[in-house]
Amino acid sequence: MAFHPPVAIVAKAGDAGKYKVGLPAWNMVLRGFMSGAYIAMGAALATVCSTGIVAGKVATDAGFVNAGFAAPGIGQLILGAVFPVGLIITILCGAELFTGDAMLAPMAAFIHKVSWAGVLNLWLWVYIGNLLGSLVFAYIMANGPFVTWNAAGAASITAFGTRAIAIATTKVSYVGAAGMWSLFLKAVGCNWLVNLAVLLGICADDLIGKFFGIWFPIMAFVSIGFEHCVANMYFIPAGLFTQSLVPSAASASLTWVTMWTNNIIVATLGNIVGGLLFVGILYWVAFRKEIQALK
């Protein structure tokens, strides 16, 4: 398998960022829509595959957790193992993901002197596209696999739908200064790993190398329990759309307002720091002289 040394990876990241910043706004939104939907596909798969695995009260009371028959860690592992399909499709099929651009666009500013106005322009339009794509796929899942319908048109929530609501409710449970700080740190850790996955995707020239380079860091961030703003643009609306079909299942804390105030705003800021500072700036500083020599 052919792969590139670190300095070449960083240089290629800057080249990729320069290309992305130069896209017209409509194309940024379109490619952002695609990636938002792709990330949602991985999140939907993760929801379905992890349903029923996480230890519940019955398993705990019965002693199965200690006996090894059920454990929260196994559920997280399954969740993480299947989620990466979204970023794999995004990178290999040329879509635009805000959290990846949080590192790639600044790299272009550092290496190619692309304007920071251009960086912010890319972030804005891709973010909007990611949100739209995530919402569309959340609606598809909520009205498809997450419910069943009777002849009268009344909906019943499936086990997968119940799991979707539970995930969404958990994601808006951050309250108070300590809760927001925890959310922020989880978002920083998330995009640190996401952008290492992006760099590993650039590192390899062949499909298998790119696949595994992307898969491992993404599996790690999801299994650990970090917070990804674009994934949450799917996870939370999926729960909101699903509970709206069966009001008796609604959670009072899960609303369109708490989606933003209790998660996505802070997660977005943390993701920016994780990608920009802990990958973009660190790698630029580490390999700046070598990159200048390449020129």
GROMACS .gro file of C-alpha atoms in nm:
model
  295
    1MET     CA    1   0.000   0.000   0.000
    2ALA     CA    2   0.145   0.337  -0.106
    3PHE     CA    3   0.144   0.615   0.151
    4HIS     CA    4   0.288   0.964   0.192
    5PRO     CA    5   0.523   1.094   0.465
    6PRO     CA    6   0.383   1.344   0.719
    7VAL     CA    7   0.517   1.658   0.548
    8ALA     CA    8   0.354   1.555   0.221
    9ILE     CA    9   0.027   1.486   0.401
   10VAL     CA   10   0.024   1.836   0.550
   11ALA     CA   11   0.109   1.992   0.214
   12LYS     CA   12  -0.170   1.796   0.045
   13ALA     CA   13  -0.411   1.906   0.319
   14GLY     CA   14  -0.328   2.267   0.235
   15ASP     CA   15  -0.382   2.200  -0.134
   16ALA     CA   16  -0.719   2.040  -0.060
   17GLY     CA   17  -0.821   2.335   0.156
   18LYS     CA   18  -0.727   2.582  -0.117
   19TYR     CA   19  -0.943   2.393  -0.367
   20LYS     CA   20  -1.238   2.385  -0.128
   21VAL     CA   21  -1.221   2.756  -0.047
   22GLY     CA   22  -1.233   2.830  -0.420
   23LEU     CA   23  -1.563   2.650  -0.477
   24PRO     CA   24  -1.872   2.861  -0.553
   25ALA     CA   25  -2.119   2.895  -0.266
   26TRP     CA   26  -2.389   2.684  -0.431
   27ASN     CA   27  -2.140   2.398  -0.472
   28MET     CA   28  -2.032   2.427  -0.109
   29VAL     CA   29  -2.396   2.392  -0.002
   30LEU     CA   30  -2.458   2.103  -0.241
   31ARG     CA   31  -2.151   1.908  -0.133
   32GLY     CA   32  -2.230   1.996   0.229
   33PHE     CA   33  -2.581   1.855   0.184
   34MET     CA   34  -2.431   1.533   0.051
   35SER     CA   35  -2.193   1.495   0.345
   36GLY     CA   36  -2.462   1.580   0.600
   37ALA     CA   37  -2.673   1.299   0.458
   38TYR     CA   38  -2.376   1.059   0.446
   39ILE     CA   39  -2.284   1.125   0.810
   40ALA     CA   40  -2.652   1.075   0.896
   41MET     CA   41  -2.646   0.739   0.718
   42GLY     CA   42  -2.364   0.624   0.944
   43ALA     CA   43  -2.542   0.763   1.249
   44ALA     CA   44  -2.866   0.590   1.154
   45LEU     CA   45  -2.683   0.260   1.106
   46ALA     CA   46  -2.514   0.307   1.443
   47THR     CA   47  -2.852   0.368   1.608
   48VAL     CA   48  -3.002   0.053   1.462
   49CYS     CA   49  -2.702  -0.174   1.526
   50SER     CA   50  -2.661  -0.060   1.888
   51THR     CA   51  -3.028  -0.110   1.976
   52GLY     CA   52  -3.077  -0.366   2.251
   53ILE     CA   53  -2.707  -0.406   2.327
   54VAL     CA   54  -2.664  -0.142   2.597
   55ALA     CA   55  -2.729  -0.290   2.939
   56GLY     CA   56  -3.064  -0.191   3.087
   57LYS     CA   57  -3.218  -0.221   3.432
   58VAL     CA   58  -3.334  -0.580   3.377
   59ALA     CA   59  -2.984  -0.692   3.280
   60THR     CA   60  -2.830  -0.503   3.572
   61ASP     CA   61  -3.079  -0.641   3.826
   62ALA     CA   62  -3.026  -0.991   3.694
   63GLY     CA   63  -2.652  -0.962   3.734
   64PHE     CA   64  -2.582  -1.009   3.363
   65VAL     CA   65  -2.360  -0.702   3.345
   66ASN     CA   66  -2.110  -0.838   3.593
   67ALA     CA   67  -2.134  -1.180   3.431
   68GLY     CA   68  -2.033  -1.034   3.096
   69PHE     CA   69  -2.358  -1.090   2.905
   70ALA     CA   70  -2.428  -0.720   2.858
   71ALA     CA   71  -2.224  -0.406   2.904
   72PRO     CA   72  -2.249  -0.042   2.797
   73GLY     CA   73  -1.900  -0.064   2.647
   74ILE     CA   74  -2.011  -0.328   2.398
   75GLY     CA   75  -2.295  -0.104   2.282
   76GLN     CA   76  -2.050   0.184   2.235
   77LEU     CA   77  -1.814  -0.041   2.041
   78ILE     CA   78  -2.089  -0.147   1.801
   79LEU     CA   79  -2.202   0.216   1.771
   80GLY     CA   80  -1.848   0.320   1.682
   81ALA     CA   81  -1.771   0.027   1.454
   82VAL     CA   82  -2.043   0.105   1.199
   83PHE     CA   83  -2.061   0.485   1.223
   84PRO     CA   84  -1.748   0.556   1.008
   85VAL     CA   85  -1.929   0.469   0.684
   86GLY     CA   86  -2.043   0.834   0.665
   87LEU     CA   87  -1.695   0.988   0.666
   88ILE     CA   88  -1.560   0.715   0.438
   89ILE     CA   89  -1.824   0.801   0.178
   90THR     CA   90  -1.768   1.175   0.233
   91ILE     CA   91  -1.394   1.161   0.167
   92LEU     CA   92  -1.392   0.902  -0.110
   93CYS     CA   93  -1.688   1.057  -0.295
   94GLY     CA   94  -1.587   1.423  -0.270
   95ALA     CA   95  -1.846   1.571  -0.034
   96GLU     CA   96  -1.783   1.857   0.211
   97LEU     CA   97  -1.792   1.817   0.589
   98PHE     CA   98  -1.772   2.120   0.817
   99THR     CA   99  -1.563   1.946   1.081
  100GLY     CA  100  -1.301   1.839   0.827
  101ASP     CA  101  -1.296   2.186   0.675
  102ALA     CA  102  -1.227   2.322   1.025
  103MET     CA  103  -0.873   2.192   0.966
  104LEU     CA  104  -0.832   2.185   0.587
  105ALA     CA  105  -0.937   2.545   0.516
  106PRO     CA  106  -0.705   2.696   0.780
  107MET     CA  107  -0.423   2.482   0.639
  108ALA     CA  108  -0.481   2.661   0.309
  109ALA     CA  109  -0.460   2.994   0.492
  110PHE     CA  110  -0.131   2.894   0.656
  111ILE     CA  111   0.033   2.741   0.347
  112HIS     CA  112  -0.121   2.925   0.052
  113LYS     CA  113  -0.215   3.252   0.223
  114VAL     CA  114  -0.582   3.202   0.144
  115SER     CA  115  -0.784   3.476   0.314
  116TRP     CA  116  -0.958   3.403   0.643
  117ALA     CA  117  -1.270   3.555   0.493
  118GLY     CA  118  -1.260   3.272   0.240
  119VAL     CA  119  -1.216   3.019   0.521
  120LEU     CA  120  -1.521   3.155   0.707
  121ASN     CA  121  -1.722   3.162   0.383
  122LEU     CA  122  -1.650   2.792   0.328
  123TRP     CA  123  -1.740   2.708   0.687
  124LEU     CA  124  -2.071   2.895   0.665
  125TRP     CA  125  -2.202   2.739   0.344
  126VAL     CA  126  -2.082   2.388   0.420
  127TYR     CA  127  -2.236   2.409   0.768
  128ILE     CA  128  -2.571   2.504   0.616
  129GLY     CA  129  -2.545   2.220   0.365
  130ASN     CA  130  -2.454   1.969   0.637
  131LEU     CA  131  -2.758   2.077   0.840
  132LEU     CA  132  -2.995   2.040   0.545
  133GLY     CA  133  -2.864   1.696   0.451
  134SER     CA  134  -2.883   1.577   0.810
  135LEU     CA  135  -3.242   1.698   0.850
  136VAL     CA  136  -3.357   1.529   0.531
  137PHE     CA  137  -3.212   1.193   0.630
  138ALA     CA  138  -3.342   1.228   0.987
  139TYR     CA  139  -3.691   1.277   0.844
  140ILE     CA  140  -3.650   0.967   0.624
  141MET     CA  141  -3.549   0.752   0.921
  142ALA     CA  142  -3.814   0.891   1.156
  143ASN     CA  143  -4.095   0.822   0.911
  144GLY     CA  144  -3.944   0.496   0.788
  145PRO     CA  145  -3.757   0.243   1.007
  146PHE     CA  146  -3.825   0.417   1.339
  147VAL     CA  147  -4.205   0.374   1.326
  148THR     CA  148  -4.472   0.135   1.206
  149TRP     CA  149  -4.812   0.243   1.078
  150ASN     CA  150  -5.153   0.078   1.115
  151ALA     CA  151  -5.439   0.094   0.870
  152ALA     CA  152  -5.582   0.400   1.043
  153GLY     CA  153  -5.257   0.590   0.990
  154ALA     CA  154  -5.152   0.583   1.356
  155ALA     CA  155  -4.783   0.541   1.425
  156SER     CA  156  -4.612   0.313   1.674
  157ILE     CA  157  -4.248   0.356   1.760
  158THR     CA  158  -4.018   0.063   1.686
  159ALA     CA  159  -3.730  -0.042   1.911
  160PHE     CA  160  -3.502   0.154   1.680
  161GLY     CA  161  -3.717   0.463   1.719
  162THR     CA  162  -3.710   0.432   2.096
  163ARG     CA  163  -3.332   0.411   2.080
  164ALA     CA  164  -3.322   0.721   1.855
  165ILE     CA  165  -3.526   0.921   2.105
  166ALA     CA  166  -3.304   0.802   2.391
  167ILE     CA  167  -2.986   0.907   2.206
  168ALA     CA  168  -3.133   1.247   2.122
  169THR     CA  169  -3.251   1.305   2.479
  170THR     CA  170  -2.907   1.220   2.616
  171LYS     CA  171  -2.743   1.464   2.376
  172VAL     CA  172  -2.949   1.759   2.506
  173SER     CA  173  -2.890   1.669   2.870
  174TYR     CA  174  -2.590   1.902   2.915
  175VAL     CA  175  -2.690   2.174   3.160
  176GLY     CA  176  -2.502   2.430   3.368
  177ALA     CA  177  -2.147   2.556   3.328
  178ALA     CA  178  -1.990   2.220   3.415
  179GLY     CA  179  -2.215   2.041   3.167
  180MET     CA  180  -2.129   2.286   2.889
  181TRP     CA  181  -1.757   2.252   2.965
  182SER     CA  182  -1.788   1.874   2.944
  183LEU     CA  183  -1.969   1.905   2.610
  184PHE     CA  184  -1.703   2.145   2.480
  185LEU     CA  185  -1.420   1.910   2.577
  186LYS     CA  186  -1.597   1.614   2.417
  187ALA     CA  187  -1.630   1.818   2.097
  188VAL     CA  188  -1.261   1.912   2.104
  189GLY     CA  189  -1.160   1.548   2.142
  190CYS     CA  190  -1.400   1.449   1.868
  191ASN     CA  191  -1.262   1.673   1.598
  192TRP     CA  192  -0.906   1.604   1.699
  193LEU     CA  193  -0.972   1.242   1.603
  194VAL     CA  194  -1.187   1.328   1.300
  195ASN     CA  195  -0.913   1.537   1.145
  196LEU     CA  196  -0.649   1.276   1.215
  197ALA     CA  197  -0.879   1.047   1.015
  198VAL     CA  198  -0.888   1.308   0.737
  199LEU     CA  199  -0.507   1.322   0.732
  200LEU     CA  200  -0.483   0.944   0.726
  201GLY     CA  201  -0.727   0.942   0.435
  202ILE     CA  202  -0.490   1.178   0.252
  203CYS     CA  203  -0.191   0.967   0.357
  204ALA     CA  204  -0.294   0.658   0.159
  205ASP     CA  205  -0.324   0.635  -0.218
  206ASP     CA  206  -0.523   0.312  -0.234
  207LEU     CA  207  -0.881   0.235  -0.131
  208ILE     CA  208  -0.796  -0.013   0.146
  209GLY     CA  209  -0.544   0.223   0.303
  210LYS     CA  210  -0.789   0.512   0.299
  211PHE     CA  211  -1.066   0.291   0.439
  212PHE     CA  212  -0.874   0.176   0.745
  213GLY     CA  213  -0.702   0.512   0.793
  214ILE     CA  214  -1.043   0.678   0.823
  215TRP     CA  215  -1.218   0.398   1.007
  216PHE     CA  216  -1.002   0.363   1.319
  217PRO     CA  217  -1.004   0.726   1.446
  218ILE     CA  218  -1.376   0.765   1.373
  219MET     CA  219  -1.455   0.439   1.550
  220ALA     CA  220  -1.250   0.569   1.843
  221PHE     CA  221  -1.430   0.903   1.880
  222VAL     CA  222  -1.778   0.750   1.860
  223SER     CA  223  -1.697   0.462   2.097
  224ILE     CA  224  -1.540   0.702   2.349
  225GLY     CA  225  -1.858   0.912   2.349
  226PHE     CA  226  -1.731   1.238   2.201
  227GLU     CA  227  -1.962   1.497   2.042
  228HIS     CA  228  -1.972   1.577   1.667
  229CYS     CA  229  -2.188   1.875   1.569
  230VAL     CA  230  -2.283   1.740   1.225
  231ALA     CA  231  -2.365   1.392   1.356
  232ASN     CA  232  -2.582   1.561   1.618
  233MET     CA  233  -2.760   1.749   1.340
  234TYR     CA  234  -2.895   1.402   1.260
  235PHE     CA  235  -2.914   1.234   1.601
  236ILE     CA  236  -3.121   1.505   1.770
  237PRO     CA  237  -3.367   1.579   1.484
  238ALA     CA  238  -3.416   1.204   1.434
  239GLY     CA  239  -3.540   1.184   1.791
  240LEU     CA  240  -3.747   1.500   1.753
  241PHE     CA  241  -3.914   1.385   1.430
  242THR     CA  242  -3.983   1.040   1.578
  243GLN     CA  243  -4.137   1.164   1.902
  244SER     CA  244  -4.357   1.408   1.711
  245LEU     CA  245  -4.528   1.112   1.545
  246VAL     CA  246  -4.618   0.957   1.881
  247PRO     CA  247  -4.670   1.244   2.132
  248SER     CA  248  -4.701   1.003   2.424
  249ALA     CA  249  -4.334   0.916   2.377
  250ALA     CA  250  -4.216   1.277   2.379
  251SER     CA  251  -3.945   1.392   2.616
  252ALA     CA  252  -3.999   1.738   2.768
  253SER     CA  253  -3.627   1.818   2.756
  254LEU     CA  254  -3.595   1.730   2.388
  255THR     CA  255  -3.693   2.033   2.179
  256TRP     CA  256  -3.568   2.222   1.875
  257VAL     CA  257  -3.443   2.493   2.112
  258THR     CA  258  -3.245   2.260   2.339
  259MET     CA  259  -3.096   2.098   2.029
  260TRP     CA  260  -2.904   2.424   1.979
  261THR     CA  261  -2.864   2.560   2.331
  262ASN     CA  262  -2.776   2.230   2.500
  263ASN     CA  263  -2.562   2.078   2.227
  264ILE     CA  264  -2.493   2.200   1.876
  265ILE     CA  265  -2.372   2.555   1.944
  266VAL     CA  266  -2.114   2.445   2.202
  267ALA     CA  267  -2.029   2.128   2.008
  268THR     CA  268  -1.958   2.339   1.699
  269LEU     CA  269  -1.719   2.565   1.891
  270GLY     CA  270  -1.541   2.266   2.041
  271ASN     CA  271  -1.515   2.098   1.701
  272ILE     CA  272  -1.355   2.412   1.557
  273VAL     CA  273  -1.095   2.417   1.835
  274GLY     CA  274  -1.024   2.046   1.797
  275GLY     CA  275  -0.971   2.067   1.421
  276LEU     CA  276  -0.808   2.409   1.393
  277LEU     CA  277  -0.583   2.406   1.699
  278PHE     CA  278  -0.500   2.045   1.778
  279VAL     CA  279  -0.451   1.933   1.418
  280GLY     CA  280  -0.428   2.233   1.184
  281ILE     CA  281  -0.203   2.462   1.387
  282LEU     CA  282   0.001   2.186   1.552
  283TYR     CA  283   0.085   2.019   1.220
  284TRP     CA  284   0.154   2.351   1.048
  285VAL     CA  285   0.399   2.453   1.321
  286ALA     CA  286   0.559   2.108   1.330
  287PHE     CA  287   0.620   2.085   0.952
  288ARG     CA  288   0.633   2.451   0.845
  289LYS     CA  289   1.002   2.452   0.753
  290GLU     CA  290   0.977   2.127   0.557
  291ILE     CA  291   0.672   2.255   0.366
  292GLN     CA  292   0.854   2.575   0.276
  293ALA     CA  293   1.145   2.365   0.153
  294LEU     CA  294   0.908   2.168  -0.072
  295LYS     CA  295   0.810   2.493  -0.243
   0.00000   0.00000   0.00000
